Amino acid sequence: MKELLVKLRETVASRLDQRNGDDAPGTVRASVVDVRARTMKSGGYRWVLLVTALAALYYALLASDRYVTEAQLYVKSTKGSAPTVPELSLLTGGSSQAQDALLLQSYILSADMLRILDEKIGLKAHFSGRDWDFWSRLEADPTEEEFLDYYRNTLSLSINAESAILTIQGEGYTPEFSQAFVQAVLEESDRFINGVNQAIAKQEIAFVEAELGRARGQVDDVRARMLAFQNENQILSPEATGAAIQSVVNQLEGELVRLQTEQKTLASYLNDTAPQLVDVNTRIDSVKAQLAEERAKISSQDTQSINEVYADFKELELELKFATDMYKAALTGLEQARVESYHKMKHLVVLQSPGLPDEALKPRKLYNLATLFVVLSLAYGIVTMILATIREHRDV
């Protein structure tokens, strides 16, 4: 601090010398030296000592001890762990465990977590107790913002960038409360992770189940239309019916050829009125009529033919096959979603459980007193030197 004040004094004096000109370059510098001597002899510095002494009395007589409990945890994924090489995690876009730790850190410091902890272990009642010193304790009736700020000051969170380990340090005026404080944070953190897992799994599975239900509905609809089509046309399978009709047509055509051959043979030596020839002609007419009727079933202009029925039935079959394939795909997707949801599950691994502290780590009395003394001395010296230098400059 002494060296800093000397440098500051010389800098100010040099600038004032430059403003006054080169005719008396050492006048102001000498004045500053005299001012420094008078300043060190003045009683203003006693205020620095007085404030430091009051702070020492506060820490010695009034300040309440605060105990610190530490715990370490790690958010592990079921699917696998993060890359063990830090450079590899950078190439792959960062560790998912680190992102999970950041998410958990945000939740721990949230107002929701504070509300749960206050209901569970009574944070407000503990930190606003009359047994603790007025400076460090919480107000008796704080606002939500004040309570949240105080809560965040009593809970320290840090994340290791490489291992994604989250370290939690909680304070309390008693060893038992600091341990219960951190233990409650761990329990609620585990509940939060499990809740997130269940919410994500439910959303994914609910979506796939909805798709499965939609696919099942399409299958049932096509089957109902196909059944109605079969009942309306009184056929089981248009393809089988068409094949049967075609077989009958082929048989009738063969019978017609045989009868026509027999007719020609009989007509070569019998007259047209011969009973045998008349019988053959009658049978030929009967076969032709039946053949025409069967052919009409296959293709008819007046009524729906078997070909049209077959075409409509094939279209329904294609719809049923497509709907069935979609249903199978949705069923497979449901199983995959269940497996994937399991792989995405996170687990809270506690690496260090909260223990019962043996001694109070806060407040850091000697460190705080030393810091206060140095800061006050530095501020006093800077302000005093600036004011004194300006005053001497006016006198010159």
Short mmCIF file of C-alpha atoms in Angstrom, two decimals:
data_model
loop_
_atom_site.label_atom_id
_atom_site.label_comp_id
_atom_site.label_asym_id
_atom_site.label_seq_id
_atom_site.Cartn_x
_atom_site.Cartn_y
_atom_site.Cartn_z
CA MET A 1 0.00 0.00 0.00
CA LYS A 2 2.87 2.35 0.85
CA GLU A 3 4.43 1.86 -2.58
CA LEU A 4 1.08 2.51 -4.25
CA LEU A 5 0.63 5.79 -2.37
CA VAL A 6 4.15 6.88 -3.30
CA LYS A 7 3.52 6.19 -6.97
CA LEU A 8 0.19 8.02 -6.83
CA ARG A 9 1.81 11.04 -5.13
CA GLU A 10 4.59 11.20 -7.71
CA THR A 11 2.15 10.89 -10.60
CA VAL A 12 -0.08 13.69 -9.34
CA ALA A 13 2.93 15.89 -8.59
CA SER A 14 4.39 15.32 -12.05
CA ARG A 15 1.16 16.33 -13.75
CA LEU A 16 0.88 19.43 -11.61
CA ASP A 17 4.50 20.32 -12.42
CA GLN A 18 3.69 20.05 -16.11
CA ARG A 19 0.71 22.38 -15.68
CA ASN A 20 2.76 24.96 -13.71
CA GLY A 21 5.50 25.05 -16.31
CA ASP A 22 9.20 24.31 -16.30
CA ASP A 23 10.27 27.35 -14.23
CA ALA A 24 9.64 25.60 -10.89
CA PRO A 25 9.55 21.86 -11.60
CA GLY A 26 10.26 20.75 -8.06
CA THR A 27 8.06 23.16 -6.17
CA VAL A 28 4.89 21.12 -6.22
CA ARG A 29 6.77 17.87 -5.65
CA ALA A 30 8.32 19.25 -2.49
CA SER A 31 4.97 20.49 -1.32
CA VAL A 32 3.48 17.08 -1.80
CA VAL A 33 6.19 15.57 0.36
CA ASP A 34 5.34 18.05 3.10
CA VAL A 35 1.66 17.24 2.75
CA ARG A 36 2.40 13.55 3.12
CA ALA A 37 4.22 14.18 6.35
CA ARG A 38 1.34 16.25 7.73
CA THR A 39 -1.17 13.66 6.61
CA MET A 40 0.49 10.80 8.43
CA LYS A 41 0.55 12.93 11.59
CA SER A 42 -3.13 13.89 11.31
CA GLY A 43 -5.89 12.19 13.30
CA GLY A 44 -7.99 11.20 10.26
CA TYR A 45 -6.36 7.82 10.09
CA ARG A 46 -7.76 7.06 13.49
CA TRP A 47 -11.13 6.45 11.83
CA VAL A 48 -9.61 3.55 9.92
CA LEU A 49 -8.32 2.08 13.15
CA LEU A 50 -11.63 2.76 14.90
CA VAL A 51 -13.71 0.99 12.24
CA THR A 52 -11.29 -1.93 12.24
CA ALA A 53 -11.48 -2.12 16.03
CA LEU A 54 -15.28 -2.08 15.96
CA ALA A 55 -15.24 -4.88 13.40
CA ALA A 56 -12.85 -6.84 15.60
CA LEU A 57 -15.18 -6.39 18.58
CA TYR A 58 -18.10 -7.56 16.47
CA TYR A 59 -16.30 -10.70 15.34
CA ALA A 60 -15.00 -11.38 18.85
CA LEU A 61 -18.17 -10.77 20.85
CA LEU A 62 -21.24 -10.70 18.62
CA ALA A 63 -20.67 -12.65 15.41
CA SER A 64 -22.44 -16.00 15.42
CA ASP A 65 -20.54 -19.03 14.22
CA ARG A 66 -21.80 -20.63 11.01
CA TYR A 67 -21.10 -24.26 10.22
CA VAL A 68 -20.58 -25.51 6.67
CA THR A 69 -21.54 -28.96 5.39
CA GLU A 70 -20.32 -30.15 2.00
CA ALA A 71 -21.67 -32.79 -0.37
CA GLN A 72 -20.76 -33.84 -3.90
CA LEU A 73 -23.04 -35.40 -6.47
CA TYR A 74 -23.02 -36.46 -10.09
CA VAL A 75 -25.87 -36.79 -12.60
CA LYS A 76 -25.31 -40.10 -14.42
CA SER A 77 -27.10 -41.22 -17.55
CA THR A 78 -28.22 -44.85 -17.91
CA LYS A 79 -27.15 -44.94 -21.55
CA GLY A 80 -23.49 -44.24 -20.80
CA SER A 81 -21.05 -41.88 -19.26
CA ALA A 82 -19.46 -38.80 -20.69
CA PRO A 83 -16.16 -38.95 -22.61
CA THR A 84 -13.23 -39.32 -20.27
CA VAL A 85 -11.01 -37.09 -22.43
CA PRO A 86 -11.94 -33.38 -22.09
CA GLU A 87 -10.89 -32.63 -25.68
CA LEU A 88 -13.27 -35.33 -26.92
CA SER A 89 -16.16 -33.74 -25.05
CA LEU A 90 -15.36 -30.44 -26.77
CA LEU A 91 -15.43 -32.10 -30.19
CA THR A 92 -18.74 -33.80 -29.47
CA GLY A 93 -20.41 -30.60 -28.33
CA GLY A 94 -19.90 -30.81 -24.57
CA SER A 95 -20.83 -33.21 -21.84
CA SER A 96 -24.49 -33.95 -21.28
CA GLN A 97 -23.64 -34.56 -17.63
CA ALA A 98 -22.37 -30.97 -17.36
CA GLN A 99 -25.61 -29.72 -18.88
CA ASP A 100 -27.58 -31.83 -16.42
CA ALA A 101 -25.50 -30.42 -13.57
CA LEU A 102 -26.21 -26.86 -14.76
CA LEU A 103 -29.91 -27.65 -14.95
CA LEU A 104 -29.85 -29.07 -11.44
CA GLN A 105 -27.88 -26.07 -10.19
CA SER A 106 -30.51 -23.70 -11.57
CA TYR A 107 -33.25 -25.66 -9.86
CA ILE A 108 -31.44 -25.77 -6.51
CA LEU A 109 -31.09 -21.97 -6.54
CA SER A 110 -34.70 -21.44 -7.63
CA ALA A 111 -37.59 -20.10 -5.58
CA ASP A 112 -39.37 -23.44 -5.94
CA MET A 113 -36.56 -25.26 -4.18
CA LEU A 114 -36.48 -22.58 -1.47
CA ARG A 115 -40.21 -22.99 -0.87
CA ILE A 116 -39.89 -26.76 -0.54
CA LEU A 117 -36.89 -26.55 1.80
CA ASP A 118 -38.60 -23.96 3.98
CA GLU A 119 -41.62 -26.23 4.38
CA LYS A 120 -39.41 -29.25 5.02
CA ILE A 121 -36.74 -28.02 7.45
CA GLY A 122 -37.82 -24.46 8.34
CA LEU A 123 -35.12 -22.33 6.73
CA LYS A 124 -36.73 -19.00 7.58
CA ALA A 125 -37.30 -19.93 11.21
CA HIS A 126 -33.70 -21.04 11.64
CA PHE A 127 -31.91 -18.14 9.94
CA SER A 128 -34.14 -15.45 11.50
CA GLY A 129 -33.78 -16.75 15.05
CA ARG A 130 -33.10 -14.23 17.83
CA ASP A 131 -30.20 -16.31 19.10
CA TRP A 132 -27.99 -15.20 16.19
CA ASP A 133 -26.30 -11.84 15.71
CA PHE A 134 -28.28 -9.06 14.06
CA TRP A 135 -25.79 -8.54 11.23
CA SER A 136 -25.79 -12.05 9.76
CA ARG A 137 -29.28 -13.30 10.53
CA LEU A 138 -32.32 -13.01 8.29
CA GLU A 139 -34.96 -10.39 8.94
CA ALA A 140 -37.99 -11.57 10.86
CA ASP A 141 -40.41 -10.77 8.04
CA PRO A 142 -38.41 -10.63 4.78
CA THR A 143 -39.85 -10.28 1.31
CA GLU A 144 -39.64 -13.19 -1.10
CA GLU A 145 -36.78 -11.53 -2.96
CA GLU A 146 -34.84 -10.87 0.25
CA PHE A 147 -35.40 -14.43 1.44
CA LEU A 148 -34.25 -15.82 -1.91
CA ASP A 149 -31.10 -13.66 -1.90
CA TYR A 150 -30.29 -14.74 1.65
CA TYR A 151 -30.85 -18.39 0.71
CA ARG A 152 -28.49 -18.12 -2.24
CA ASN A 153 -25.84 -16.56 0.00
CA THR A 154 -26.03 -19.47 2.45
CA LEU A 155 -25.74 -22.10 -0.28
CA SER A 156 -22.62 -22.38 -2.43
CA LEU A 157 -22.67 -24.42 -5.65
CA SER A 158 -19.75 -25.17 -7.97
CA ILE A 159 -19.41 -27.46 -10.99
CA ASN A 160 -16.19 -29.11 -12.10
CA ALA A 161 -15.92 -28.41 -15.83
CA GLU A 162 -14.14 -31.69 -16.61
CA SER A 163 -15.89 -34.19 -14.36
CA ALA A 164 -19.28 -32.40 -14.11
CA ILE A 165 -19.28 -33.02 -10.36
CA LEU A 166 -21.57 -30.63 -8.49
CA THR A 167 -20.28 -29.54 -5.08
CA ILE A 168 -22.83 -28.21 -2.58
CA GLN A 169 -21.89 -26.27 0.56
CA GLY A 170 -24.67 -25.29 2.92
CA GLU A 171 -24.40 -23.06 5.98
CA GLY A 172 -26.20 -23.19 9.29
CA TYR A 173 -25.91 -21.73 12.76
CA THR A 174 -25.73 -25.26 14.19
CA PRO A 175 -23.89 -28.33 12.89
CA GLU A 176 -27.11 -30.35 12.87
CA PHE A 177 -28.99 -27.81 10.78
CA SER A 178 -26.22 -27.39 8.21
CA GLN A 179 -26.18 -31.18 7.75
CA ALA A 180 -29.98 -31.35 7.50
CA PHE A 181 -29.89 -28.41 5.08
CA VAL A 182 -27.57 -30.11 2.59
CA GLN A 183 -29.29 -33.48 3.06
CA ALA A 184 -32.64 -31.91 2.18
CA VAL A 185 -31.10 -30.34 -0.93
CA LEU A 186 -29.83 -33.78 -2.02
CA GLU A 187 -33.22 -35.41 -1.46
CA GLU A 188 -35.11 -32.75 -3.39
CA SER A 189 -32.51 -32.84 -6.17
CA ASP A 190 -33.03 -36.59 -6.51
CA ARG A 191 -36.80 -36.07 -6.58
CA PHE A 192 -36.40 -33.39 -9.25
CA ILE A 193 -34.24 -35.63 -11.47
CA ASN A 194 -36.72 -38.50 -11.13
CA GLY A 195 -39.60 -36.17 -11.89
CA VAL A 196 -37.91 -34.93 -15.05
CA ASN A 197 -37.25 -38.52 -16.12
CA GLN A 198 -40.87 -39.53 -15.62
CA ALA A 199 -42.22 -36.43 -17.35
CA ILE A 200 -40.06 -36.95 -20.45
CA ALA A 201 -40.82 -40.67 -20.58
CA LYS A 202 -44.56 -40.09 -20.21
CA GLN A 203 -44.59 -37.50 -22.99
CA GLU A 204 -42.68 -39.70 -25.42
CA ILE A 205 -44.64 -42.87 -24.65
CA ALA A 206 -47.97 -41.01 -24.69
CA PHE A 207 -47.20 -39.71 -28.18
CA VAL A 208 -46.27 -43.16 -29.49
CA GLU A 209 -49.32 -44.73 -27.83
CA ALA A 210 -51.53 -42.13 -29.51
CA GLU A 211 -50.01 -43.05 -32.88
CA LEU A 212 -50.54 -46.73 -32.07
CA GLY A 213 -54.19 -46.11 -31.24
CA ARG A 214 -54.66 -44.15 -34.45
CA ALA A 215 -53.09 -46.97 -36.48
CA ARG A 216 -55.27 -49.53 -34.71
CA GLY A 217 -58.35 -47.47 -35.52
CA GLN A 218 -57.41 -47.41 -39.20
CA VAL A 219 -57.04 -51.21 -39.22
CA ASP A 220 -60.44 -51.67 -37.60
CA ASP A 221 -62.06 -49.25 -40.04
CA VAL A 222 -60.67 -50.99 -43.14
CA ARG A 223 -61.64 -54.41 -41.78
CA ALA A 224 -65.19 -53.22 -41.14
CA ARG A 225 -65.50 -51.87 -44.68
CA MET A 226 -64.10 -55.09 -46.11
CA LEU A 227 -66.59 -57.18 -44.13
CA ALA A 228 -69.46 -54.99 -45.29
CA PHE A 229 -68.22 -55.32 -48.87
CA GLN A 230 -68.12 -59.12 -48.62
CA ASN A 231 -71.61 -59.27 -47.13
CA GLU A 232 -72.99 -56.95 -49.77
CA ASN A 233 -71.57 -58.97 -52.66
CA GLN A 234 -72.09 -62.32 -50.90
CA ILE A 235 -68.57 -63.49 -51.59
CA LEU A 236 -65.69 -64.51 -49.42
CA SER A 237 -62.95 -63.83 -51.92
CA PRO A 238 -63.54 -62.28 -55.36
CA GLU A 239 -60.32 -63.85 -56.56
CA ALA A 240 -61.45 -67.36 -55.65
CA THR A 241 -64.93 -66.69 -57.03
CA GLY A 242 -63.53 -65.42 -60.30
CA ALA A 243 -61.26 -68.43 -60.60
CA ALA A 244 -64.20 -70.76 -60.00
CA ILE A 245 -66.31 -69.00 -62.62
CA GLN A 246 -63.45 -69.11 -65.10
CA SER A 247 -63.09 -72.83 -64.45
CA VAL A 248 -66.80 -73.35 -65.19
CA VAL A 249 -66.48 -71.29 -68.37
CA ASN A 250 -63.55 -73.40 -69.50
CA GLN A 251 -65.52 -76.60 -68.86
CA LEU A 252 -68.55 -75.26 -70.74
CA GLU A 253 -66.41 -74.21 -73.66
CA GLY A 254 -64.90 -77.68 -73.82
CA GLU A 255 -68.36 -79.25 -73.65
CA LEU A 256 -69.57 -76.91 -76.41
CA VAL A 257 -66.70 -77.88 -78.70
CA ARG A 258 -67.41 -81.56 -78.08
CA LEU A 259 -71.14 -81.14 -78.84
CA GLN A 260 -70.48 -79.10 -81.96
CA THR A 261 -68.12 -81.80 -83.20
CA GLU A 262 -70.76 -84.45 -82.50
CA GLN A 263 -73.35 -82.33 -84.32
CA LYS A 264 -71.22 -82.12 -87.44
CA THR A 265 -70.67 -85.86 -87.37
CA LEU A 266 -74.40 -86.62 -87.04
CA ALA A 267 -75.38 -84.03 -89.64
CA SER A 268 -73.20 -85.79 -92.21
CA TYR A 269 -75.50 -88.78 -92.39
CA LEU A 270 -78.76 -87.72 -90.63
CA ASN A 271 -81.41 -85.25 -91.62
CA ASP A 272 -82.24 -82.22 -89.52
CA THR A 273 -85.31 -83.82 -87.95
CA ALA A 274 -83.53 -86.87 -86.69
CA PRO A 275 -84.04 -87.24 -82.92
CA GLN A 276 -80.34 -87.66 -82.24
CA LEU A 277 -79.43 -84.48 -84.12
CA VAL A 278 -82.25 -82.52 -82.49
CA ASP A 279 -81.06 -83.65 -79.05
CA VAL A 280 -77.50 -82.55 -79.79
CA ASN A 281 -78.69 -79.15 -81.02
CA THR A 282 -80.77 -78.70 -77.87
CA ARG A 283 -77.81 -79.53 -75.68
CA ILE A 284 -75.65 -77.10 -77.69
CA ASP A 285 -78.15 -74.29 -77.13
CA SER A 286 -78.29 -75.09 -73.43
CA VAL A 287 -74.51 -75.02 -73.10
CA LYS A 288 -74.31 -71.74 -75.02
CA ALA A 289 -76.90 -70.14 -72.74
CA GLN A 290 -75.10 -71.29 -69.61
CA LEU A 291 -71.76 -70.17 -71.07
CA ALA A 292 -73.15 -66.73 -71.81
CA GLU A 293 -74.50 -66.48 -68.27
CA GLU A 294 -71.15 -67.41 -66.72
CA ARG A 295 -69.27 -65.01 -68.97
CA ALA A 296 -71.67 -62.27 -67.96
CA LYS A 297 -70.67 -62.79 -64.34
CA ILE A 298 -67.08 -62.07 -65.26
CA SER A 299 -67.73 -58.95 -67.31
CA SER A 300 -71.14 -57.34 -67.60
CA GLN A 301 -72.19 -53.87 -68.64
CA ASP A 302 -75.52 -53.86 -66.78
CA THR A 303 -74.55 -55.19 -63.34
CA GLN A 304 -71.35 -55.09 -61.29
CA SER A 305 -69.05 -57.70 -62.74
CA ILE A 306 -66.72 -59.96 -60.85
CA ASN A 307 -63.81 -57.98 -62.30
CA GLU A 308 -65.11 -54.77 -60.76
CA VAL A 309 -65.77 -56.54 -57.48
CA TYR A 310 -62.27 -57.97 -57.60
CA ALA A 311 -60.75 -54.53 -58.27
CA ASP A 312 -62.65 -52.93 -55.37
CA PHE A 313 -61.75 -55.81 -53.09
CA LYS A 314 -58.07 -55.53 -54.02
CA GLU A 315 -58.14 -51.84 -53.14
CA LEU A 316 -59.56 -52.69 -49.74
CA GLU A 317 -56.90 -55.36 -49.29
CA LEU A 318 -54.17 -52.82 -50.06
CA GLU A 319 -55.67 -50.39 -47.55
CA LEU A 320 -55.80 -53.14 -44.95
CA LYS A 321 -52.20 -54.15 -45.63
CA PHE A 322 -51.01 -50.54 -45.38
CA ALA A 323 -52.97 -49.97 -42.16
CA THR A 324 -51.62 -53.24 -40.73
CA ASP A 325 -48.04 -52.25 -41.61
CA MET A 326 -48.55 -48.87 -39.96
CA TYR A 327 -49.91 -50.59 -36.87
CA LYS A 328 -46.90 -52.93 -36.73
CA ALA A 329 -44.54 -49.97 -37.13
CA ALA A 330 -46.32 -48.08 -34.34
CA LEU A 331 -46.15 -51.14 -32.10
CA THR A 332 -42.42 -51.46 -32.77
CA GLY A 333 -42.02 -47.73 -32.15
CA LEU A 334 -43.73 -48.08 -28.79
CA GLU A 335 -41.28 -50.76 -27.69
CA GLN A 336 -38.36 -48.68 -28.94
CA ALA A 337 -39.69 -45.62 -27.13
CA ARG A 338 -39.86 -47.55 -23.88
CA VAL A 339 -36.30 -48.79 -24.29
CA GLU A 340 -35.09 -45.33 -25.32
CA SER A 341 -36.84 -43.68 -22.39
CA TYR A 342 -35.02 -46.08 -20.09
CA HIS A 343 -31.71 -45.20 -21.74
CA LYS A 344 -32.42 -41.50 -21.27
CA MET A 345 -33.07 -41.84 -17.56
CA LYS A 346 -30.80 -39.89 -15.23
CA HIS A 347 -29.64 -40.99 -11.81
CA LEU A 348 -28.28 -38.87 -9.01
CA VAL A 349 -25.05 -40.39 -7.70
CA VAL A 350 -23.93 -39.00 -4.33
CA LEU A 351 -20.14 -39.04 -4.23
CA GLN A 352 -19.84 -37.40 -0.81
CA SER A 353 -22.66 -37.52 1.71
CA PRO A 354 -23.24 -34.50 3.98
CA GLY A 355 -21.46 -34.99 7.26
CA LEU A 356 -21.74 -33.31 10.65
CA PRO A 357 -19.18 -30.46 10.82
CA ASP A 358 -16.88 -30.34 13.85
CA GLU A 359 -15.98 -26.65 13.77
CA ALA A 360 -17.36 -23.40 12.41
CA LEU A 361 -15.71 -22.27 9.18
CA LYS A 362 -17.55 -18.96 8.94
CA PRO A 363 -17.23 -16.11 9.42
CA ARG A 364 -13.55 -15.98 8.41
CA LYS A 365 -12.68 -13.50 11.13
CA LEU A 366 -8.96 -12.87 10.59
CA TYR A 367 -9.31 -12.79 6.82
CA ASN A 368 -12.25 -10.40 6.96
CA LEU A 369 -10.50 -8.09 9.43
CA ALA A 370 -7.31 -8.01 7.37
CA THR A 371 -9.25 -7.33 4.20
CA LEU A 372 -11.26 -4.56 5.86
CA PHE A 373 -8.14 -2.90 7.23
CA VAL A 374 -6.30 -2.98 3.91
CA VAL A 375 -9.28 -1.66 1.94
CA LEU A 376 -10.00 1.16 4.40
CA SER A 377 -6.32 2.15 4.57
CA LEU A 378 -6.00 2.16 0.82
CA ALA A 379 -9.17 4.20 0.36
CA TYR A 380 -8.17 6.65 3.08
CA GLY A 381 -4.69 7.08 1.64
CA ILE A 382 -5.90 7.65 -1.91
CA VAL A 383 -8.56 10.18 -0.93
CA THR A 384 -6.23 12.02 1.45
CA MET A 385 -3.41 12.26 -1.08
CA ILE A 386 -5.70 13.52 -3.82
CA LEU A 387 -7.28 16.19 -1.61
CA ALA A 388 -3.93 17.27 -0.18
CA THR A 389 -2.31 17.49 -3.60
CA ILE A 390 -5.16 19.60 -4.95
CA ARG A 391 -4.97 21.88 -1.90
CA GLU A 392 -1.22 22.38 -2.31
CA HIS A 393 -1.69 23.06 -5.99
CA ARG A 394 -4.10 25.87 -5.19
CA ASP A 395 -1.67 27.34 -2.64
CA VAL A 396 1.16 27.30 -5.19
#
